[in-house]
Short mmCIF file of C-alpha atoms and ligand atoms in Angstrom, two decimals:
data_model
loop_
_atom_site.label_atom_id
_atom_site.label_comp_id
_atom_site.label_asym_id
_atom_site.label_seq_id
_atom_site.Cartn_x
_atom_site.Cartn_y
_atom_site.Cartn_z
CA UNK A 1 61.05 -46.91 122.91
CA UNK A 2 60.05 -44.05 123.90
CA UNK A 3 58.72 -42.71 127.42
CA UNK A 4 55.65 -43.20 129.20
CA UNK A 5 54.47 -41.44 132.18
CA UNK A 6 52.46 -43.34 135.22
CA UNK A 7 49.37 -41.29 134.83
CA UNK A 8 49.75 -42.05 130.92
CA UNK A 9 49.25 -38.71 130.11
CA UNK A 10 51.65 -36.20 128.50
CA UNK A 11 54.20 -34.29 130.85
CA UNK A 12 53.15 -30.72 130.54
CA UNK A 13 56.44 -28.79 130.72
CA UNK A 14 57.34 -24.43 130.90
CA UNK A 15 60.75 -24.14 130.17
CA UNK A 16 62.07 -20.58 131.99
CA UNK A 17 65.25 -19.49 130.00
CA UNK A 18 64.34 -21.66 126.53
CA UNK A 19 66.68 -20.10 124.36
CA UNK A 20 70.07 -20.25 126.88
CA UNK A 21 72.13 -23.26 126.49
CA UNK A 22 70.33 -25.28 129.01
CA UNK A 23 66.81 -24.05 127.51
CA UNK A 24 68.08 -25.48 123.96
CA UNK A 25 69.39 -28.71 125.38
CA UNK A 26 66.02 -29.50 126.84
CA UNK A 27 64.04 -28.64 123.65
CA UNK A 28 66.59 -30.80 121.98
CA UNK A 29 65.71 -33.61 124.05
CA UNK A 30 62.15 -32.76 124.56
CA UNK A 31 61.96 -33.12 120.69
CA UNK A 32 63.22 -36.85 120.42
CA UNK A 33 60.07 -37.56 122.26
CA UNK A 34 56.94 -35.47 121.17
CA UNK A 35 54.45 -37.68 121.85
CA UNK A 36 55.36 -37.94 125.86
CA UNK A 37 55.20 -34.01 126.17
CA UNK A 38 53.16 -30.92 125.59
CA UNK A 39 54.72 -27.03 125.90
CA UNK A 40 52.54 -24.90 127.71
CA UNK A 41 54.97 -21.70 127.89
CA UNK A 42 58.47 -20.70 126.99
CA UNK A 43 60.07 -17.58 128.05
CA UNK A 44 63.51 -15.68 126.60
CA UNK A 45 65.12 -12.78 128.07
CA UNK A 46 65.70 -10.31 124.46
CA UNK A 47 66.29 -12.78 121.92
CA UNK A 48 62.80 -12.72 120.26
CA UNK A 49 63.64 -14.21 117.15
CA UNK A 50 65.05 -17.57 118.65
CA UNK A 51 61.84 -17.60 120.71
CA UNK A 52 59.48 -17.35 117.99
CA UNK A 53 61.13 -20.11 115.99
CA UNK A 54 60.82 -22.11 118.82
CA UNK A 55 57.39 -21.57 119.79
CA UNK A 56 56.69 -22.39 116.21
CA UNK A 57 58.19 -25.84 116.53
CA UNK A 58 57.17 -26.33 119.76
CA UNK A 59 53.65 -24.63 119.98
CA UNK A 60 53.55 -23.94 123.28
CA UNK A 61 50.21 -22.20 124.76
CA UNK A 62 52.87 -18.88 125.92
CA UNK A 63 55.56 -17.36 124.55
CA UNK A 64 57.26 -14.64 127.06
CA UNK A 65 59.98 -12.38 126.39
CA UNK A 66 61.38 -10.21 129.34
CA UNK A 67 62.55 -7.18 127.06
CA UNK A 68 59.27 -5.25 126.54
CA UNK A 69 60.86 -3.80 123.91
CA UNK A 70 61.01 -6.81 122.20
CA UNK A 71 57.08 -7.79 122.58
CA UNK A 72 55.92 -6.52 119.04
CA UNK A 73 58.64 -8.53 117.35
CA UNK A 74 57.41 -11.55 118.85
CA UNK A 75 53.62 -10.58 118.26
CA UNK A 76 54.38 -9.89 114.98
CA UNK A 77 56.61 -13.34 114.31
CA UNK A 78 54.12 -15.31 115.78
CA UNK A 79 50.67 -13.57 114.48
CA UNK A 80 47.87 -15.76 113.70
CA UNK A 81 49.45 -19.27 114.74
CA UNK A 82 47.43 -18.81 118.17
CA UNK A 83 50.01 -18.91 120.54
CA UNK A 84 49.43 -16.41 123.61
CA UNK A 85 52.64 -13.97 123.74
CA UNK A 86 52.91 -11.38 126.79
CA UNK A 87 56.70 -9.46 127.61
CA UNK A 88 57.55 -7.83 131.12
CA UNK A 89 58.72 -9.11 134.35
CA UNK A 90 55.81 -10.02 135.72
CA UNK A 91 54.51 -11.92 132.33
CA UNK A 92 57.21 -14.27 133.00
CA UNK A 93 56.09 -14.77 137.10
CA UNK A 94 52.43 -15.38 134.88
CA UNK A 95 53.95 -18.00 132.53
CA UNK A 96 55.68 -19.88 135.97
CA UNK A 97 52.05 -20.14 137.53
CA UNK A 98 50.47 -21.57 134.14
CA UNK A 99 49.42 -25.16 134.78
CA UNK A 100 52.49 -26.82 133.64
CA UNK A 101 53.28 -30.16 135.59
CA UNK A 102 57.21 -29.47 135.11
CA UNK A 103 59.19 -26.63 135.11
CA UNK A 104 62.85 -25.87 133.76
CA UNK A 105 64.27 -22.65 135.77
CA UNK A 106 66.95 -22.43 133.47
CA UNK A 107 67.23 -18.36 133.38
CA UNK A 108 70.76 -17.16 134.30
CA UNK A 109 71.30 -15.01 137.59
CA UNK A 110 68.87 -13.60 139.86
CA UNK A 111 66.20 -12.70 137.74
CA UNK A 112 64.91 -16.10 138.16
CA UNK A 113 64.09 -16.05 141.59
CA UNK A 114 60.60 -14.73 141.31
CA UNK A 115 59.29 -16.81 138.29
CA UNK A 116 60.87 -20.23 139.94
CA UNK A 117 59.16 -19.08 143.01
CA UNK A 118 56.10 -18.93 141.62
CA UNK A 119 56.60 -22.02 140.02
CA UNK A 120 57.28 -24.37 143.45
CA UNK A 121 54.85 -22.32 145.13
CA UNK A 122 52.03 -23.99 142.97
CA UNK A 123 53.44 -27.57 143.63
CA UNK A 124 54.99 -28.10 140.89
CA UNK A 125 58.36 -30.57 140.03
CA UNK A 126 61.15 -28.03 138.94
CA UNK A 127 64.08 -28.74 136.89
CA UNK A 128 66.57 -26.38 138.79
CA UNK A 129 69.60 -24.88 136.62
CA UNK A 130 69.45 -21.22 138.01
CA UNK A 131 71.96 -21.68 140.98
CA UNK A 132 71.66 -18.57 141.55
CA UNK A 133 68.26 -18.66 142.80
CA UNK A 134 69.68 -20.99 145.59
CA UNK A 135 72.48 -18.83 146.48
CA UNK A 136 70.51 -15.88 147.39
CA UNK A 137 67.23 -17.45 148.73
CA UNK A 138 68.42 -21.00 149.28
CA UNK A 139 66.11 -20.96 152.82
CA UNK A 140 62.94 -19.45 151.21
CA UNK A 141 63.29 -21.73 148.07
CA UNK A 142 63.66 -24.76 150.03
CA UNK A 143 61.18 -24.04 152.87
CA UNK A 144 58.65 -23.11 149.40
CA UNK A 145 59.53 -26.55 148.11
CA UNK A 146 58.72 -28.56 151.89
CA UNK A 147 55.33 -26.03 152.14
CA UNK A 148 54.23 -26.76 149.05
CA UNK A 149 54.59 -30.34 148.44
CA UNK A 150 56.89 -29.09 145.14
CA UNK A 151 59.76 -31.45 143.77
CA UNK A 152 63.15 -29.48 143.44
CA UNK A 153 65.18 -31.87 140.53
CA UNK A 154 68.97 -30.22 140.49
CA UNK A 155 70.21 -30.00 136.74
CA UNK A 156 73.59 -28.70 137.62
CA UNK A 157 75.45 -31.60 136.63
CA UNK A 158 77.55 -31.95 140.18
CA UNK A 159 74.18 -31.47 142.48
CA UNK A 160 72.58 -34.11 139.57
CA UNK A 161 75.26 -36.33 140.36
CA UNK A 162 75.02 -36.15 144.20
CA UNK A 163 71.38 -36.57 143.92
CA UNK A 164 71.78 -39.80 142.29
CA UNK A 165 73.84 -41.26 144.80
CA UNK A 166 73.01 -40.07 148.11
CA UNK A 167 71.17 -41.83 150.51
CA UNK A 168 68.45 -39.43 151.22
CA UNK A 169 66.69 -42.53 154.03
CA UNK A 170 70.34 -42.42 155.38
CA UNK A 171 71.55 -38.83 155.77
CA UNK A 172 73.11 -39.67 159.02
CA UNK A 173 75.30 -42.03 157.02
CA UNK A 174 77.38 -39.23 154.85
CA UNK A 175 80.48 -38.53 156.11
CA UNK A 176 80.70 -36.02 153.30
CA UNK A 177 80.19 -34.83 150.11
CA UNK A 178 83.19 -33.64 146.76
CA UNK A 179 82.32 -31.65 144.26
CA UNK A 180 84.01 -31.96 141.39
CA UNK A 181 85.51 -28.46 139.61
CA UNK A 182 87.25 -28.88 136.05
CA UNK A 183 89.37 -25.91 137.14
CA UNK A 184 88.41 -23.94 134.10
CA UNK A 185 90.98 -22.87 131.63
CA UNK A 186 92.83 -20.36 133.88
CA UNK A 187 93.45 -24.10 136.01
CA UNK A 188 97.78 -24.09 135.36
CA UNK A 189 97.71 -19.67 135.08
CA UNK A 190 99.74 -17.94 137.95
CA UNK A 191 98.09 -14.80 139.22
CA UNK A 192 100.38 -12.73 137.61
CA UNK A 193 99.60 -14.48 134.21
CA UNK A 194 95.72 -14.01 135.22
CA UNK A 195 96.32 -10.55 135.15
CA UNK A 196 96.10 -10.02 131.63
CA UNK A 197 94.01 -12.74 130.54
CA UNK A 198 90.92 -11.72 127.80
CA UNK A 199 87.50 -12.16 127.12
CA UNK A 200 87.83 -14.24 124.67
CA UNK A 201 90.54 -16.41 126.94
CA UNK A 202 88.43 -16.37 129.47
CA UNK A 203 85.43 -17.79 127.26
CA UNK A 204 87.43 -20.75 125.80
CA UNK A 205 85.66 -23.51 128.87
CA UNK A 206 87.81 -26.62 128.11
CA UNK A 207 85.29 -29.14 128.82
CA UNK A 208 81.45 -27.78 128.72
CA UNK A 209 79.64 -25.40 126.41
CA UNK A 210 77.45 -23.22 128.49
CA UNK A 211 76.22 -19.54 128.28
CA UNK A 212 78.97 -16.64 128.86
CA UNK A 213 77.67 -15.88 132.88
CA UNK A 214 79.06 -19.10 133.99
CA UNK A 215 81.85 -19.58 131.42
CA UNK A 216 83.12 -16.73 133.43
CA UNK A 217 82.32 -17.77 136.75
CA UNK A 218 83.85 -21.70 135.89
CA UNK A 219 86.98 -19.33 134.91
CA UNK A 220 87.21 -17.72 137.98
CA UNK A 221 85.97 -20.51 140.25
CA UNK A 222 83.19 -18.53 141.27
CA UNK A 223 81.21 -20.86 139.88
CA UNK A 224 82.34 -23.58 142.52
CA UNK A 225 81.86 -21.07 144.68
CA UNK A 226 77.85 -20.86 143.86
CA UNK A 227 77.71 -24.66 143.61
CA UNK A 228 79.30 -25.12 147.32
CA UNK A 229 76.46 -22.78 148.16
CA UNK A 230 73.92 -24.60 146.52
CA UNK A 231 74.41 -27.72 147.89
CA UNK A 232 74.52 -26.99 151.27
CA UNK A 233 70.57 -25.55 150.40
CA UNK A 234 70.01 -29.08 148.55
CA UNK A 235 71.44 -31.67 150.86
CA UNK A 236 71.42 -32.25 154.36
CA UNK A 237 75.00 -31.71 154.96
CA UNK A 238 76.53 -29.06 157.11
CA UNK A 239 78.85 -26.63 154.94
CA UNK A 240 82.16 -28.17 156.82
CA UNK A 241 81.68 -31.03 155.23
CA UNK A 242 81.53 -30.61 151.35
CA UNK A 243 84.61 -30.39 149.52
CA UNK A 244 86.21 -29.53 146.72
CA UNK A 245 88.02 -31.30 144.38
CA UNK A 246 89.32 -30.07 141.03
CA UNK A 247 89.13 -32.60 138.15
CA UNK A 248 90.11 -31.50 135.00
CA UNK A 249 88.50 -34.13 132.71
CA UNK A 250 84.77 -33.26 134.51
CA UNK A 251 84.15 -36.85 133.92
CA UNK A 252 83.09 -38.13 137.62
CA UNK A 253 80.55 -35.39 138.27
CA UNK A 254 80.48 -35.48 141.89
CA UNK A 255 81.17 -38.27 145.39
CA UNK A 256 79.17 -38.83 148.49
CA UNK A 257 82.12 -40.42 150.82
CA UNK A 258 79.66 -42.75 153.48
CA UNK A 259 81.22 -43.29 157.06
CA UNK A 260 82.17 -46.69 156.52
CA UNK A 261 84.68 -45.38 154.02
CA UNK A 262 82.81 -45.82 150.55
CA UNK A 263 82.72 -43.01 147.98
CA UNK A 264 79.87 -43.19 145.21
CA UNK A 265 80.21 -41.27 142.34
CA UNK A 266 78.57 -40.64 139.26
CA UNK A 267 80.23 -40.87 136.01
CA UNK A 268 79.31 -39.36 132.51
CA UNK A 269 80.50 -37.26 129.17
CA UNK A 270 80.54 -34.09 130.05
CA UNK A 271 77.41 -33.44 127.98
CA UNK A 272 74.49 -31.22 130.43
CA UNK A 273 71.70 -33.82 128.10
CA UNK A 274 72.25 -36.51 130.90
CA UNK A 275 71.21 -34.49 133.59
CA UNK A 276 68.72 -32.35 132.12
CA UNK A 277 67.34 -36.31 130.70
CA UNK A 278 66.94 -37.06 134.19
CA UNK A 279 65.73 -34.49 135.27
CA UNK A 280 62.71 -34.21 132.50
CA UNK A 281 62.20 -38.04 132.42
CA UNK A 282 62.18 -38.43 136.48
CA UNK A 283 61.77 -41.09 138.18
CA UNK A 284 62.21 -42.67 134.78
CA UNK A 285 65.80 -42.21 132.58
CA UNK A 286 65.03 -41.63 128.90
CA UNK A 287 66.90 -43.22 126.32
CA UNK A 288 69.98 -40.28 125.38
CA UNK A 289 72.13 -43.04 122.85
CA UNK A 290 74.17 -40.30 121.83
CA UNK A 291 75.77 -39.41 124.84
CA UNK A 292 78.54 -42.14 126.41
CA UNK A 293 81.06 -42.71 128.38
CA UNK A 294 84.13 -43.70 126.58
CA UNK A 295 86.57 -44.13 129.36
CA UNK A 296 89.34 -46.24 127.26
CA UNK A 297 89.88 -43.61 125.08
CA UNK A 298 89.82 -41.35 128.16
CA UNK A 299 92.30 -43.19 130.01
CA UNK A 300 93.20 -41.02 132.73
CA UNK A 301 91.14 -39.26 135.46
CA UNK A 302 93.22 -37.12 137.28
CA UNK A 303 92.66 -35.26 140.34
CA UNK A 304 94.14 -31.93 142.45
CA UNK A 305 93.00 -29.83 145.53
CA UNK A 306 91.89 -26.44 144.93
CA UNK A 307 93.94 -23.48 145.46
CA UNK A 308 92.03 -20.86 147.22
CA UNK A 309 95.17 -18.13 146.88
CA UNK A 310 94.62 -18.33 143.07
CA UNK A 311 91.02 -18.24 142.88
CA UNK A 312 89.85 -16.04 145.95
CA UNK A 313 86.48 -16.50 144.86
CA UNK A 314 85.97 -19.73 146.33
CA UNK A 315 87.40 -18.69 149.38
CA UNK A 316 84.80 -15.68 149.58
CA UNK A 317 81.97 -17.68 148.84
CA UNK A 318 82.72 -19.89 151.68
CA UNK A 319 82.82 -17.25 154.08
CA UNK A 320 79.54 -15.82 152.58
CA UNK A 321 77.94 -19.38 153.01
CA UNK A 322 79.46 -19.82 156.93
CA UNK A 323 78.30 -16.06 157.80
CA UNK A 324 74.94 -16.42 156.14
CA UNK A 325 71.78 -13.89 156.29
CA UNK A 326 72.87 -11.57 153.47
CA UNK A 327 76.26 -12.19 152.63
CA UNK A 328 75.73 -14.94 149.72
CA UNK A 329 73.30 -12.59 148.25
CA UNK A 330 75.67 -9.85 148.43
CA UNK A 331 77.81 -12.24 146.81
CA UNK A 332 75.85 -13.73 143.86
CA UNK A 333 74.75 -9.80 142.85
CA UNK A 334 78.66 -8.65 142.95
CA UNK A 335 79.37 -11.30 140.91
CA UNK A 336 76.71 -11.13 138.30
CA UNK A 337 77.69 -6.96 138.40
CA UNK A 338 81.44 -7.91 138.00
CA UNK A 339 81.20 -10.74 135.40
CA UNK A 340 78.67 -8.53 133.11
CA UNK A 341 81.40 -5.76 133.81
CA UNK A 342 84.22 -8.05 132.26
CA UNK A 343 82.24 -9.35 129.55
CA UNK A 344 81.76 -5.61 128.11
CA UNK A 345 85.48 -5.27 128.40
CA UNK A 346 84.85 -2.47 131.92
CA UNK A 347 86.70 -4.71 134.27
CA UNK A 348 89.77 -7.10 133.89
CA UNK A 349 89.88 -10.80 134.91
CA UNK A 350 90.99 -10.36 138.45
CA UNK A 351 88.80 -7.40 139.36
CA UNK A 352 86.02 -9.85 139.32
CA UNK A 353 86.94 -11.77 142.69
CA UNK A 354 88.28 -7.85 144.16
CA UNK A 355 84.62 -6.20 143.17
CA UNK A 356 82.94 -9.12 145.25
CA UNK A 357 85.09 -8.58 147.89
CA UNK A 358 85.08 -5.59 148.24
CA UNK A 359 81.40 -5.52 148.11
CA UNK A 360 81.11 -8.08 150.90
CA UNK A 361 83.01 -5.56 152.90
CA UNK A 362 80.61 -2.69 152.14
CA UNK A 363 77.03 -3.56 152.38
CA UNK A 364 76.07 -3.64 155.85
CA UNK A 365 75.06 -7.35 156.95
CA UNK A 366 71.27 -8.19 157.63
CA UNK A 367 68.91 -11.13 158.26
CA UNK A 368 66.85 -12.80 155.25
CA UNK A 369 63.36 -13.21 156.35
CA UNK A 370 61.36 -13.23 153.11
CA UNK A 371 62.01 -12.37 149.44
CA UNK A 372 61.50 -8.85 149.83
CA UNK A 373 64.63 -9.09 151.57
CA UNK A 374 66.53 -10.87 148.92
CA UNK A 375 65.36 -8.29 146.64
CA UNK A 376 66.45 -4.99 148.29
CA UNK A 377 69.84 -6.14 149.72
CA UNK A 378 70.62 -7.66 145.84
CA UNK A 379 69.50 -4.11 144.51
CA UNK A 380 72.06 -2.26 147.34
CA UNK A 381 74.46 -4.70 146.60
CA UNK A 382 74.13 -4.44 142.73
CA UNK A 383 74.66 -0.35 143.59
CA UNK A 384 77.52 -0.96 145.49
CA UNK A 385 79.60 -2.99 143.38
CA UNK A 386 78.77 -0.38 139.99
CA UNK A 387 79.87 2.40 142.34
CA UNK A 388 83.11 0.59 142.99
CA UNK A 389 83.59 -0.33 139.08
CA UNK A 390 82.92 3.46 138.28
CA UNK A 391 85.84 4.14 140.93
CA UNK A 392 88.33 1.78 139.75
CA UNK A 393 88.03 2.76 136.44
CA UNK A 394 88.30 6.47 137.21
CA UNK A 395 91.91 5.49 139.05
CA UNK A 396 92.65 2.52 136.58
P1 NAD B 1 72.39 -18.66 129.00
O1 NAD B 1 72.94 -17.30 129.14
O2 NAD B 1 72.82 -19.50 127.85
O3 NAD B 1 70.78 -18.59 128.98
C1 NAD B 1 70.07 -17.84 129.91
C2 NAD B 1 68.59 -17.79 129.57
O4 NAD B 1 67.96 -16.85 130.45
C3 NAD B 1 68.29 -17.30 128.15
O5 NAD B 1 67.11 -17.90 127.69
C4 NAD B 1 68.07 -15.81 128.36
O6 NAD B 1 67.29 -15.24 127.36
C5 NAD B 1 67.35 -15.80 129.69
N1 NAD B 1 67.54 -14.55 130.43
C6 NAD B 1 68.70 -13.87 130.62
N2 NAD B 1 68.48 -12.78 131.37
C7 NAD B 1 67.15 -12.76 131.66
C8 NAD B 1 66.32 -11.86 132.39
N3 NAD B 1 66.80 -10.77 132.98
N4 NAD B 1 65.01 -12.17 132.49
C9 NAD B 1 64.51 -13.27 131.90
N5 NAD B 1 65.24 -14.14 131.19
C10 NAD B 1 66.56 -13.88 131.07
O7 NAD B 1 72.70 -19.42 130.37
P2 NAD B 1 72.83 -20.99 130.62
O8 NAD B 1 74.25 -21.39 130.43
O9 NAD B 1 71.76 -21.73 129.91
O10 NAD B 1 72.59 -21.06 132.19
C11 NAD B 1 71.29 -20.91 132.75
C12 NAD B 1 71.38 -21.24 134.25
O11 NAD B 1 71.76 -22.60 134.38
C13 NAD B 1 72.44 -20.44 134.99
O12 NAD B 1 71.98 -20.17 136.28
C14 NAD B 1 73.63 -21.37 135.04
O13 NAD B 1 74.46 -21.15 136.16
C15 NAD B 1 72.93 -22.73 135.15
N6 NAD B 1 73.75 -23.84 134.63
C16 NAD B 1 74.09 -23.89 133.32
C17 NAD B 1 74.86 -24.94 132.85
C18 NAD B 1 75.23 -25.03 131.40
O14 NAD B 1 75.81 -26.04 130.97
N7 NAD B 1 74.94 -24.06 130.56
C19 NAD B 1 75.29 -25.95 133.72
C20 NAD B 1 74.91 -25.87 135.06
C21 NAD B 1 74.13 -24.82 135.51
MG1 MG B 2 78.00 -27.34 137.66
#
């Protein structure tokens, strides 16, 4: 059966980021249900040609593409079929304030801090993948959400998972929360056998298929890094107590441990459908029979604590979380500089966790009062970090 809304109308839905791996999953699902939805934009970042075929299935009022040089390819694909299309960063901010009830903010990295903005600063429910939004404006997105009477749904599958079982009329009541970390496929590697580790190593996740940004950052932990981040801005629970817990099979997806000693957790396949599902169908659960839980043929969930002299860059994004004001933003734009670095083959593996760093210890610390100063310290920090690529290669 398929899904029917309260109001019994349709869910109007944008989905930022359509053609990334999250973006496809929630067409995919969206799909298997056409008659409880309606598109009313869908934006890409180049990639033109997957957005046109999708608006074509889809027909959404909007199609957006960031890359103005990609606008008359997607005029041109979609020509006559009636569906709006606009390119440029503020087009996208445009398609967030269009009158959808839901939102996906499933673009990778900063860049999708001002079109999710835009999108809880109308009130509406949003689907949150884009952890880095959190990281570097976790206050101002949160304080938008309270202001605004928006609903923030997390899609990362750990923050899903915590969401589900935390008692949010009993906060008082956490002792604390464990996220979960596969370990990524550098989990058994010594440094010294990080060292030379490649792109294509480095791309090989052993449990989840997700774009290459956060392939890279599950390989280098960074990613737990963000997440640790991320749920201190989601849940009221004081950085000190969340930990982390590596679990190779990424089969319980997070725990909320309650003071009188019992630890919820929720379980799945390591498939993103079931929380992006819940996340689209909320407060109701669609119907996602493809995805289960075998845990016979599983048979062992296995556990480890996380070694912070291997993967430094959970160790840095601590500190950035305890010291606050700019630091994590300092930290995300490092990151995204360094990962985008080793993806073109400019950095190696371990230069990653060094450039952010190193970073941290150059940009001079300041207070966050409003997004314009997310936006210049991310900027200075995205300089800084290039400058210190262009130096280690000169000397490397
Ligand atoms: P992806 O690289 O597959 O897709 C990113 C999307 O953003 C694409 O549609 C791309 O066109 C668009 N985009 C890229 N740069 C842009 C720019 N400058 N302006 C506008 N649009 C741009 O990434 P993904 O794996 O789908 O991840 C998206 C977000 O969700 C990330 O923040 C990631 O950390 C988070 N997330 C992903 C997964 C997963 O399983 N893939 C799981 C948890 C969280
Ligand atoms: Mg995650």
């Amino acid at each position: 059966m398929g899904l029917s809304f309260p109001e019994g109308a349709k869910r109007r839905v944008t989905i930022l980021g359509s053609t990334g791996s999250i973006g496809r999953n929630t067409i995919e699902l969206i799909e298997r249900d056409r008659s409880a939805f309606e598109v009313e934009a869908l934006t890409a970042g180049s990639n033109y040609r997957q957005l046109a075929e999708q608006a074509l299935r889809l027909r959404p009022a909007l199609a957006v593409v960031a890359d103005e040089g990609a606008y008359a390819g997607l005029r041109d694909a979609l020509n006559g079929t009636g569906i709006e299309v606009a390119a440029g960063k503020q087009a996208l901010v445009d398609a967030a304030q269009r009158p959808a009830d839901w939102v996906m903010a499933a673009i990778v990295g900063a860049a999708g801090l001002e079109p999710t903005l835009t999108a809880i600063a109308r009130g509406a429910t949003v689907a949150l993948a884009n952890k880095e939004c959190l990281v570097c404006a976790g206050e101002l997105v949160t304080a938008a959400v309270r202001n605004n009477g928006a609903v923030l749904l997390p899609v990362d599958s750990e923050h899903n998972a915590i969401f589900q079982v935390f008692d949010f009329n009993r906060p008082e009541s956490v002792d604390r929360i464990i996220l979960t970390a596969s370990g990524g496929p550098f989990r058994e590697l010594t440094r010294e056998e990080m060292r030379s580790v490649t792109r294509e190593q480095a791309l090989m996740h052993p449990n989840w298929e997700m774009g290459a940004k956060i392939t890279i950052d599950s390989a280098t932990m960074m990613n737990k890094g963000l997440e640790l981040i991320e749920a201190c801005h989601l849940f009221p629970v004081p950085e000190e107590r969340v930990e982390i817990l590596v679990h190779p099979q990424s089969v319980v997806h997070s725990l909320v441990a309650y003071r009188d000693g019992s630890v919820l957790a929720q379980l799945g396949a390591p498939d993103m459908r079931t929380p992006i599902s819940l996340a689209l169908a909320w407060p109701e659960r669609m119907a996602v029979p493809d995805v289960r839980l075998d845990l016979a043929s599983i048979g062992r969930l296995t556990f480890e604590p996380p070694d912070t002299e291997r993967f430094p860059a959970l160790a840095l994004a601590r500190e950035a979380l305890q010291r606050g004001g700019s630091h994590p933003i300092v930290l995300n734009a490092a990151n995204e500089v360094a990962v985008a670095a080793f993806l073109t083959g400019s950095a190696r593996f371990l230069e990653i966790a060094d450039i952010v760093g190193e970073t941290l210890a150059r940009v001079p610390h300041r207070p966050i009062e409003k997004i314009e100063d997310v936006i210049e310290v991310d900027i200075e920090a995205r300089a800084s970090a290039s400058r210190l690529l262009r130096s280690t290669a000169a000397v490397g």
